[in-house]
XYZ file of C-alpha atoms in Angstrom:
651
model
C -0.103 -0.214 0.176
C 1.543 3.426 -0.945
C 1.178 6.121 1.372
C 2.363 9.810 0.595
C 3.230 8.546 -2.906
C -0.511 7.729 -3.935
C -1.944 10.817 -2.955
C -4.928 8.994 -2.252
C -6.464 11.296 0.110
C -6.685 14.296 -2.573
C -10.084 14.707 -4.164
C -9.845 14.497 -7.758
C -10.919 17.567 -9.713
C -13.658 17.286 -12.593
C -10.895 18.104 -15.285
C -7.128 18.308 -13.561
C -4.526 20.760 -14.988
C -1.273 18.892 -16.017
C 1.221 19.717 -13.687
C 3.630 20.794 -16.421
C 1.508 23.484 -17.455
C 2.030 25.335 -14.128
C 5.106 26.736 -12.168
C 8.033 24.555 -10.830
C 10.804 22.259 -12.484
C 10.033 19.472 -14.774
C 12.082 16.113 -15.090
C 12.542 13.339 -17.490
C 11.885 9.947 -16.210
C 14.840 8.127 -14.810
C 15.706 4.585 -15.514
C 19.044 4.281 -14.157
C 22.088 6.661 -12.881
C 24.863 7.048 -10.161
C 23.959 7.733 -6.917
C 25.318 7.488 -3.223
C 23.623 5.149 -0.888
C 23.206 4.376 2.721
C 20.805 1.936 4.703
C 19.804 2.654 8.357
C 18.031 0.540 10.252
C 15.510 1.016 12.819
C 16.778 -0.973 15.760
C 17.385 1.611 18.977
C 20.299 0.206 20.575
C 23.116 2.597 21.363
C 25.546 1.044 18.907
C 23.240 1.692 15.885
C 22.324 5.141 16.887
C 26.153 5.959 17.107
C 26.700 4.383 13.578
C 24.000 6.100 12.096
C 24.779 9.535 12.972
C 25.827 11.732 10.454
C 29.133 12.144 11.351
C 29.954 8.278 11.009
C 27.381 7.510 8.279
C 28.971 5.552 5.444
C 27.847 6.114 1.806
C 28.521 3.941 -1.053
C 28.567 4.560 -4.663
C 26.199 2.533 -6.978
C 25.136 2.595 -10.519
C 21.160 2.214 -9.455
C 18.535 0.882 -11.921
C 14.802 1.837 -11.452
C 13.015 -1.241 -13.035
C 9.324 -2.462 -13.725
C 9.160 -3.998 -10.119
C 12.128 -3.106 -8.100
C 15.344 -0.865 -7.348
C 18.535 -2.569 -7.666
C 22.419 -1.717 -8.324
C 24.459 -2.904 -11.024
C 27.061 -4.061 -8.159
C 25.111 -6.371 -5.942
C 27.119 -5.568 -2.944
C 27.100 -3.389 0.205
C 23.785 -1.695 0.825
C 22.272 -2.991 -2.336
C 23.107 -6.321 -2.263
C 19.400 -7.234 -2.380
C 17.083 -5.478 -4.627
C 14.469 -3.218 -2.850
C 11.112 -4.288 -4.144
C 8.342 -1.668 -4.823
C 6.069 -3.275 -2.815
C 8.420 -2.896 0.275
C 8.610 0.760 0.140
C 6.240 2.915 2.410
C 7.114 6.366 1.903
C 9.515 8.321 -0.296
C 10.371 12.199 0.702
C 13.360 14.636 0.687
C 15.605 15.370 3.802
C 15.379 19.319 3.199
C 16.987 20.069 6.331
C 20.324 18.735 5.140
C 20.507 20.846 2.158
C 22.367 23.401 3.733
C 25.185 20.821 4.098
C 25.262 20.188 0.549
C 23.609 16.693 0.992
C 20.847 16.408 -1.126
C 19.078 13.343 0.131
C 16.093 11.325 -0.393
C 14.675 9.126 2.263
C 12.954 5.730 1.430
C 11.345 4.080 4.317
C 10.660 0.172 4.408
C 9.460 -2.021 7.269
C 12.857 -2.645 8.851
C 14.670 0.914 8.289
C 15.255 3.618 5.653
C 17.581 3.689 2.588
C 19.240 7.134 1.860
C 19.874 8.427 -1.799
C 22.109 11.334 -2.104
C 22.029 13.274 -5.285
C 25.052 15.900 -6.007
C 22.432 18.667 -6.613
C 18.810 19.321 -5.706
C 17.545 19.274 -9.296
C 18.792 15.571 -9.599
C 17.522 14.514 -6.067
C 13.772 15.659 -7.006
C 14.296 13.993 -10.597
C 15.246 10.617 -8.749
C 12.327 11.242 -6.206
C 9.441 11.899 -8.733
C 10.886 8.793 -11.066
C 10.833 6.440 -8.067
C 7.238 7.794 -7.215
C 6.121 6.855 -10.557
C 7.591 3.701 -10.947
C 6.115 2.669 -7.174
C 2.316 3.842 -8.138
C 2.525 2.427 -11.637
C 3.319 -1.113 -9.929
C 0.563 -0.371 -7.526
C -2.154 0.668 -10.199
C -1.107 -2.202 -12.384
C -1.542 -4.968 -9.632
C -4.648 -3.420 -8.483
C -6.363 -3.322 -11.953
C -4.949 -6.735 -12.924
C -6.910 -8.209 -10.060
C -10.085 -6.347 -10.005
C -12.943 -7.676 -12.338
C -15.330 -5.190 -10.576
C -16.143 -2.414 -13.321
C -16.735 0.187 -10.589
C -13.176 -0.598 -8.632
C -11.405 -0.614 -12.220
C -12.689 2.900 -13.292
C -11.844 4.238 -9.651
C -8.107 2.714 -9.986
C -8.108 4.253 -13.847
C -9.190 7.834 -12.489
C -6.499 7.841 -9.793
C -3.915 6.595 -12.046
C -4.834 9.524 -14.683
C -5.110 12.180 -11.901
C -1.388 11.179 -11.062
C -0.407 11.296 -14.303
C -1.672 14.818 -15.063
C -0.054 16.036 -11.609
C 3.333 14.537 -11.563
C 6.021 16.782 -12.659
C 7.721 14.033 -14.685
C 7.713 14.840 -18.567
C 7.766 11.451 -20.747
C 5.681 9.951 -23.413
C 5.222 6.680 -21.035
C 3.344 9.036 -18.496
C 0.302 9.172 -20.840
C 0.657 6.018 -22.635
C 0.217 3.614 -19.572
C -3.206 4.674 -18.735
C -4.088 4.179 -22.373
C -2.486 0.629 -22.258
C -4.348 -0.052 -19.194
C -7.664 0.730 -20.923
C -6.874 -1.333 -23.871
C -6.199 -4.292 -21.686
C -9.288 -3.690 -19.585
C -11.407 -3.500 -22.890
C -9.634 -6.668 -24.068
C -10.625 -8.803 -20.820
C -13.536 -7.232 -19.170
C -15.509 -5.015 -21.695
C -18.560 -7.488 -21.950
C -19.153 -7.003 -18.176
C -19.554 -3.363 -18.584
C -22.733 -1.470 -18.538
C -23.391 1.438 -20.738
C -23.073 3.878 -17.730
C -19.966 1.930 -16.539
C -18.541 2.352 -20.294
C -19.364 6.106 -19.995
C -17.464 6.227 -16.685
C -14.347 4.725 -18.032
C -14.324 7.255 -21.050
C -14.650 10.339 -18.585
C -11.531 8.848 -16.546
C -9.458 8.387 -19.423
C -10.599 11.768 -21.263
C -7.868 14.276 -19.855
C -5.185 11.948 -20.994
C -6.222 12.035 -24.875
C -5.183 15.611 -24.709
C -1.680 14.767 -24.739
C -1.395 11.396 -26.430
C -3.146 9.594 -29.493
C -5.867 6.793 -28.681
C -4.878 3.248 -29.388
C -6.778 1.252 -31.979
C -8.542 -0.637 -29.096
C -9.552 2.463 -27.559
C -10.573 4.153 -30.913
C -12.593 1.254 -31.656
C -14.356 1.493 -28.053
C -14.887 5.072 -28.647
C -16.180 4.909 -32.164
C -18.682 2.434 -30.772
C -19.823 4.268 -27.673
C -20.039 7.366 -29.996
C -22.772 6.049 -32.386
C -24.733 5.345 -29.052
C -24.687 8.781 -27.428
C -26.611 11.053 -29.971
C -28.423 12.865 -26.959
C -25.539 12.868 -24.721
C -23.863 16.170 -24.730
C -21.464 15.298 -21.561
C -19.953 12.065 -23.477
C -19.474 14.012 -26.834
C -17.706 16.983 -25.178
C -15.463 14.321 -23.389
C -14.439 13.270 -26.871
C -13.677 16.785 -28.325
C -10.352 17.306 -27.120
C -9.070 13.841 -28.305
C -10.437 14.743 -31.709
C -8.869 18.100 -31.625
C -5.429 16.689 -31.095
C -5.854 13.871 -33.596
C -6.647 16.479 -36.449
C -3.680 18.768 -34.992
C -1.087 16.382 -34.840
C -1.471 13.241 -36.788
C 0.735 13.055 -39.670
C -0.731 10.045 -41.789
C -4.342 8.556 -41.531
C -2.972 5.654 -44.043
C -0.819 4.351 -41.105
C -3.502 4.850 -38.582
C -6.655 4.401 -39.877
C -8.394 3.886 -36.601
C -7.699 7.478 -35.566
C -9.619 8.540 -39.136
C -12.552 6.398 -38.330
C -12.867 7.581 -34.888
C -12.889 11.365 -36.180
C -15.428 10.430 -38.610
C -17.747 8.718 -36.252
C -17.549 11.599 -34.036
C -18.440 14.088 -36.764
C -21.372 12.016 -37.983
C -22.588 11.482 -34.371
C -22.567 15.446 -34.035
C -24.422 15.854 -37.473
C -27.017 13.209 -36.220
C -27.500 15.344 -32.980
C -28.104 18.790 -34.486
C -27.431 18.864 -38.185
C -25.064 21.092 -39.877
C -25.027 24.024 -37.611
C -23.138 21.952 -34.732
C -20.651 20.692 -37.447
C -19.926 23.873 -38.812
C -19.221 25.047 -35.013
C -17.016 22.025 -34.594
C -14.893 23.130 -37.916
C -14.672 26.513 -36.561
C -13.415 25.376 -33.147
C -10.531 23.388 -34.872
C -9.466 26.104 -37.055
C -9.186 28.545 -33.874
C -10.738 32.387 -33.932
C -7.916 33.756 -35.521
C -7.660 34.532 -39.352
C -5.015 32.107 -40.039
C -5.034 28.814 -38.349
C -1.794 27.975 -36.269
C -2.032 24.172 -37.180
C -0.873 23.169 -40.594
C -2.169 19.458 -40.451
C -5.754 20.151 -39.579
C -6.658 21.137 -42.996
C -5.199 17.817 -44.661
C -6.371 15.765 -41.991
C -10.266 17.019 -42.138
C -10.011 16.739 -46.171
C -8.988 12.985 -45.553
C -11.882 12.174 -43.188
C -14.316 13.672 -45.783
C -12.776 11.916 -48.865
C -12.644 8.592 -46.881
C -16.502 9.290 -46.050
C -17.231 10.061 -49.688
C -15.841 6.966 -50.769
C -17.599 4.892 -48.162
C -20.458 6.558 -49.334
C -20.561 5.225 -52.925
C -18.542 1.727 -52.260
C -21.013 -0.453 -54.005
C -20.350 -3.260 -51.768
C -21.810 -1.564 -48.824
C -25.293 -2.807 -49.823
C -26.921 -1.234 -46.751
C -26.115 2.293 -47.983
C -27.051 1.555 -51.454
C -30.471 0.030 -50.258
C -31.418 2.909 -47.809
C -30.660 5.921 -49.911
C -31.783 8.311 -46.902
C -28.918 6.960 -44.963
C -26.623 7.633 -47.884
C -27.806 11.214 -48.275
C -27.571 12.131 -44.592
C -24.121 10.459 -44.214
C -22.944 12.371 -47.504
C -24.538 15.738 -46.305
C -23.012 15.636 -43.006
C -19.199 15.363 -44.545
C -19.971 17.881 -47.353
C -20.773 20.438 -44.750
C -17.334 19.956 -43.438
C -15.934 20.363 -46.735
C -18.430 23.599 -47.511
C -17.075 24.959 -43.926
C -13.706 24.484 -44.637
C -13.697 26.373 -47.750
C -15.283 29.597 -46.350
C -11.847 30.333 -44.405
C -9.734 32.416 -46.698
C -6.481 31.111 -45.242
C -7.385 27.183 -46.058
C -8.893 28.141 -49.542
C -5.416 28.043 -51.583
C -4.478 24.658 -49.983
C -7.773 23.099 -50.389
C -8.158 23.874 -53.907
C -4.872 22.463 -54.704
C -6.131 19.152 -52.546
C -9.316 19.023 -54.642
C -7.750 20.127 -58.170
C -6.814 16.764 -59.434
C -10.632 15.654 -58.458
C -10.090 12.936 -55.670
C -13.501 11.649 -55.703
C -14.962 8.331 -57.000
C -16.929 8.259 -60.646
C -20.102 7.442 -58.878
C -19.951 10.478 -56.682
C -19.405 12.692 -59.750
C -22.380 11.300 -61.533
C -24.565 11.759 -58.358
C -26.698 14.803 -58.314
C -26.923 15.139 -54.536
C -22.966 15.248 -54.148
C -22.840 17.423 -57.205
C -25.049 19.774 -55.518
C -22.963 20.007 -52.303
C -19.532 20.196 -54.224
C -20.717 22.978 -56.295
C -20.789 25.444 -53.384
C -17.098 24.660 -52.532
C -16.104 25.054 -56.386
C -18.203 28.148 -56.540
C -16.172 29.475 -53.558
C -12.831 28.618 -55.532
C -14.204 30.698 -58.547
C -15.357 33.595 -56.630
C -12.131 34.005 -54.885
C -10.087 36.925 -55.905
C -6.750 34.983 -55.891
C -5.704 33.605 -59.481
C -3.960 30.507 -57.699
C -7.321 29.639 -56.004
C -9.873 30.385 -58.957
C -7.314 28.586 -61.446
C -7.835 25.210 -59.579
C -11.131 24.791 -61.561
C -8.704 23.999 -64.503
C -7.164 20.923 -65.430
C -4.128 19.848 -63.203
C -2.155 18.924 -66.258
C -2.899 18.467 -69.898
C -4.755 15.261 -70.528
C -6.490 15.094 -67.219
C -9.797 16.464 -66.796
C -10.676 19.141 -64.441
C -13.619 20.590 -62.658
C -14.566 22.854 -65.674
C -14.536 19.671 -67.783
C -16.944 17.713 -65.585
C -19.484 20.596 -65.159
C -19.438 21.916 -68.574
C -22.581 20.999 -70.844
C -22.180 17.605 -71.538
C -19.906 16.626 -68.643
C -20.708 13.910 -66.224
C -21.618 16.491 -63.372
C -23.743 19.017 -65.462
C -27.460 18.605 -64.409
C -28.476 22.293 -65.105
C -28.044 23.059 -68.902
C -24.696 24.629 -68.094
C -25.676 27.398 -65.903
C -23.295 26.827 -62.964
C -20.550 26.354 -65.689
C -21.343 29.605 -67.254
C -21.132 31.414 -63.448
C -17.838 29.776 -62.760
C -16.211 30.094 -66.295
C -17.318 33.643 -66.210
C -15.605 34.516 -62.933
C -12.350 33.163 -64.344
C -12.665 34.882 -67.594
C -13.224 38.366 -66.298
C -9.959 37.899 -64.154
C -6.984 35.666 -65.486
C -8.905 33.629 -67.965
C -8.327 35.556 -71.046
C -4.630 35.062 -71.009
C -3.621 33.577 -74.196
C -1.563 30.699 -72.490
C -4.544 29.531 -70.850
C -7.052 29.961 -73.924
C -4.651 27.829 -75.763
C -4.993 25.231 -72.849
C -8.720 25.518 -72.901
C -9.579 25.528 -76.779
C -9.409 21.993 -77.485
C -11.862 20.588 -74.836
C -13.799 24.028 -74.126
C -14.373 25.635 -77.655
C -17.550 23.631 -78.141
C -19.196 24.594 -74.595
C -18.048 28.086 -75.010
C -19.842 28.371 -78.498
C -22.913 26.821 -77.075
C -23.022 29.398 -74.227
C -22.387 32.130 -76.528
C -25.126 31.004 -78.932
C -27.461 31.331 -75.974
C -26.312 34.905 -75.390
C -24.033 34.727 -72.412
C -22.167 37.964 -72.494
C -18.668 36.327 -70.945
C -18.317 33.511 -73.500
C -19.007 35.986 -76.200
C -16.261 38.418 -75.246
C -14.039 35.241 -74.828
C -14.739 34.100 -78.425
C -13.958 37.731 -79.743
C -10.989 37.644 -77.803
C -9.760 34.398 -79.021
C -9.821 35.862 -82.593
C -8.021 38.934 -81.531
C -4.905 36.962 -80.005
C -5.219 34.348 -83.171
C -5.374 31.562 -80.528
C -7.016 29.518 -83.338
C -4.941 28.423 -86.228
C -7.643 26.344 -88.290
C -9.671 28.670 -90.857
C -12.940 26.442 -90.110
C -12.724 26.816 -86.488
C -12.536 30.767 -86.770
C -15.670 30.752 -89.477
C -17.295 28.770 -86.859
C -16.630 31.379 -84.238
C -17.485 34.107 -86.717
C -20.813 32.822 -87.390
C -21.645 31.988 -83.576
C -20.745 35.595 -82.565
C -23.064 36.877 -85.838
C -26.007 35.011 -84.325
C -26.569 37.518 -81.394
C -26.734 41.126 -81.245
C -24.194 41.502 -78.834
C -21.966 39.051 -80.803
C -22.244 41.090 -83.821
C -21.304 44.272 -81.947
C -18.342 42.493 -80.509
C -17.048 41.374 -84.092
C -17.653 44.636 -85.668
C -15.447 46.254 -83.077
C -12.611 43.430 -83.403
C -12.616 44.222 -87.201
C -12.427 47.828 -86.683
C -9.649 47.365 -84.437
C -8.061 45.096 -86.926
C -8.530 47.850 -89.614
C -6.958 50.383 -87.132
C -3.895 48.455 -86.796
C -3.426 48.461 -90.756
C -4.003 52.016 -91.030
C -1.441 52.839 -88.082
C 1.224 50.796 -90.075
C 0.306 52.131 -93.312
C 0.440 56.113 -91.546
C 3.747 55.441 -89.710
C 4.182 57.987 -86.990
C 7.110 58.521 -84.546
C 9.444 55.709 -83.602
C 10.263 56.950 -80.006
C 8.124 58.263 -77.544
C 8.579 59.503 -73.820
C 6.090 60.264 -71.235
C 6.141 63.203 -68.790
C 6.475 61.850 -65.125
C 3.172 61.533 -63.543
C 1.543 60.690 -66.700
C -1.368 58.357 -66.005
C -3.197 55.432 -67.794
C -5.758 57.845 -69.068
C -2.955 60.286 -70.462
C -1.535 57.526 -72.412
C -4.693 56.298 -73.818
C -5.823 59.994 -75.037
C -2.134 60.201 -76.629
C -2.294 56.843 -78.486
C -5.727 57.762 -79.504
C -4.801 61.143 -80.952
C -2.428 60.019 -83.700
C -0.721 57.011 -85.412
C 1.977 54.892 -83.674
C 2.106 52.164 -85.901
C 6.001 52.720 -86.148
C 6.543 53.190 -82.754
C 9.530 51.193 -81.567
C 10.369 52.679 -78.492
C 7.968 53.627 -75.369
C 9.750 55.282 -72.316
C 7.001 55.443 -69.317
C 9.638 55.422 -66.566
C 8.646 57.254 -63.231
C 4.827 57.724 -64.671
C 1.852 56.735 -62.642
C 0.846 53.857 -65.283
C -0.634 50.680 -64.193
C -1.191 47.249 -65.468
C -4.669 48.897 -67.012
C -2.398 50.584 -69.668
C -1.544 46.920 -70.977
C -4.479 47.168 -73.268
C -3.149 50.038 -75.219
C 0.514 48.807 -75.127
C -0.466 45.575 -76.773
C -2.101 47.841 -79.867
C 1.660 49.103 -80.785
C 2.778 46.219 -83.530
C 6.267 47.316 -84.092
C 7.320 48.255 -80.248
C 10.738 46.664 -79.595
C 11.679 48.736 -76.554
C 9.422 49.459 -73.304
C 10.814 51.136 -70.133
C 8.424 50.820 -67.390
C 10.815 51.621 -64.634
C 9.479 52.793 -61.403
C 5.893 52.477 -62.271
C 2.979 50.355 -60.884
C 2.797 48.045 -63.606
C 1.787 44.664 -62.184
C 1.484 41.159 -62.935
C -1.846 41.436 -64.821
C -0.371 43.611 -67.320
C 2.762 41.872 -68.056
C 0.795 38.287 -68.843
C -0.808 40.678 -71.839
C 2.572 42.406 -72.827
C 4.142 38.618 -72.625
C 1.269 37.235 -74.893
C 0.684 39.859 -77.534
C 4.082 41.577 -77.968
C 6.326 38.809 -79.097
C 8.652 41.323 -80.935
C 9.683 43.075 -77.859
C 13.486 42.932 -77.436
C 14.118 45.107 -74.459
C 12.114 45.439 -71.545
C 12.424 47.375 -68.149
C 10.690 46.737 -64.926
C 13.017 47.929 -62.415
C 11.413 49.066 -59.131
C 8.083 47.828 -60.051
C 5.543 45.415 -58.201
C 5.694 42.431 -60.274
C 6.237 39.259 -58.837
C 6.993 35.455 -60.216
C 3.282 35.068 -61.120
C 3.947 37.806 -64.135
C 7.839 37.180 -64.436
C 7.121 33.542 -65.338
C 5.003 34.557 -68.343
C 8.141 36.250 -70.044
C 9.464 32.486 -70.661
C 7.655 32.855 -74.051
C 9.187 36.082 -75.312
C 11.830 34.511 -77.545
C 12.925 37.849 -79.164
C 14.042 39.510 -75.604
C 17.532 40.575 -75.596
C 17.735 42.757 -72.804
C 15.789 42.333 -69.167
C 15.739 44.643 -66.308
C 14.468 42.987 -62.960
C 16.500 45.223 -60.613
C 14.688 45.562 -57.362
C 11.462 43.005 -58.024
C 10.332 40.237 -56.143
C 11.988 37.786 -58.618
C 13.116 34.257 -56.934
C 15.844 32.122 -58.203
C 13.592 29.430 -59.452
C 12.252 31.836 -61.890
C 15.385 33.601 -62.795
C 16.731 30.019 -63.893
C 13.684 29.762 -66.429
C 14.274 33.186 -67.779
C 18.170 32.616 -68.312
C 17.194 30.178 -70.815
C 15.729 32.560 -73.153
C 17.208 31.917 -76.614
C 18.623 35.613 -77.431
C 18.882 37.011 -74.109
C 22.023 38.831 -73.733
C 21.713 40.581 -70.566
C 19.682 40.596 -67.569
C 19.927 42.862 -64.196
C 18.637 41.038 -61.069
C 20.450 43.369 -58.490
C 18.559 43.911 -55.188
C 16.618 40.633 -55.763
C 16.412 37.283 -53.787
C 18.826 36.149 -56.618
């Protein structure tokens, strides 16, 4: 029976705080080490008292081991000739009154006397004391639990062990894994004898430890089974919450630990069955944290893995129960698509979520299911409406030859159930931002030309303008395709106007080349986009070869006028606000440009990477831009490049 070690007289609080979170030193669990040993007997003869006095006391140096059942020395001689069984230990405490004499001692009381352990300093002394206490109490709890078959007694002993684990200053993984191992053993041998109430008490007793360690497969299976029967028990569901949070924040691979994923999945579905979507949304928000950015990078991929697993299990044809009872299928699916929809509402999660979903990691059966498509459409809509190009471009194929979201939701696609209205909305958002880049349209023309023409025939403004733009930048080389687009444009009033404007613009280009004009032009400082537009509209600049806009106030908006200068060879944008969006247009349409100065402009790798198609470039100034070494290596390979200035960049 342990006395001071067991802390048996203290009343256990409802949710004890771990000792390591408070003040005071923390210790690593000691299993062996060098320490001074002295043994005293309790006989009260005069001779024994004289020999036990501090002046005549004899100390022996031993290498002591703290085993599972006893404390023993590497050299079985002297005071440690016989191992000291933990069952013999009645108490253990520090002898603080000797500290002033630099004797940092522990007294271990046994039935026939005391064993003194002397450490070189107070920290090591306390480390030995708490390690010994842990070993002694652990053996005691193991014996009590192994001998008892009474559920109430088992739960009581487990509760005391959990309390001791939370309050000891020892910091070691074993402190929390031991209670889990004991519960796993209890479930293996005594689970049948536990009533529902006793199972609940066991869960409540173990729950505080789960904040610090992952549950074992046996514990997860027990929790999952119990979770499904607690639809209306808020107390038990709240007990599971810290464990679920820890799994989502710290798990690195659900493939290795599928029991963790199944437990999280069962917990979320139980929440949904209890209060439907609202409580599930609150759960996802609690895992994200109240801040604008989630501090735990593993939460998002773990949640996505749980949702993907749930979707696959829903559409698994071997699961005949779900196939037969459609309402169960729909309810289960709605639960986890609610999780996905909630994830998509967080701006910091959306870029990574769009990357994870861009390859369309869902089963084919799901993509053909109208209910699933309805739920996933909200997520795709969130991607399309995001202002960041890397997010809304995720609806495009991840690589050539593989379908993207736009391929399966376009008219005729496996996930199109609304005659293309959702496709029109999503694609319209993309086309109004970066979707009209020549590179993107070149990639889309093979698979999307038919849907584009169909929606243009129906009068969709975004697709009418896109078809006109494809003719303008000469995306199409096939004459038959050009004639089809022209016929499509002329089938609607808006299309006719767009085609007439395009013809007038091309005629103007020819006139500019015929009339000539200056070959060099420099705008005054502080000139704006409007000033440049008025100037270029006022005369003929078909022969303009060099344009200097340095230190003006022009932005990317002026790119639509720059690309109308067919003879332009040299462009100076030094210290302007010309950004990535304008740079994409310049790179795609001014193919003859030989010199480009972007010094001190806000361009980034997103825009600079588009310059790799400008095969005529000879001189490129990227001084003081946000150029990365990766993009620099690509630009160095331009075939005619003679000089590139990368001073004051990351290169």
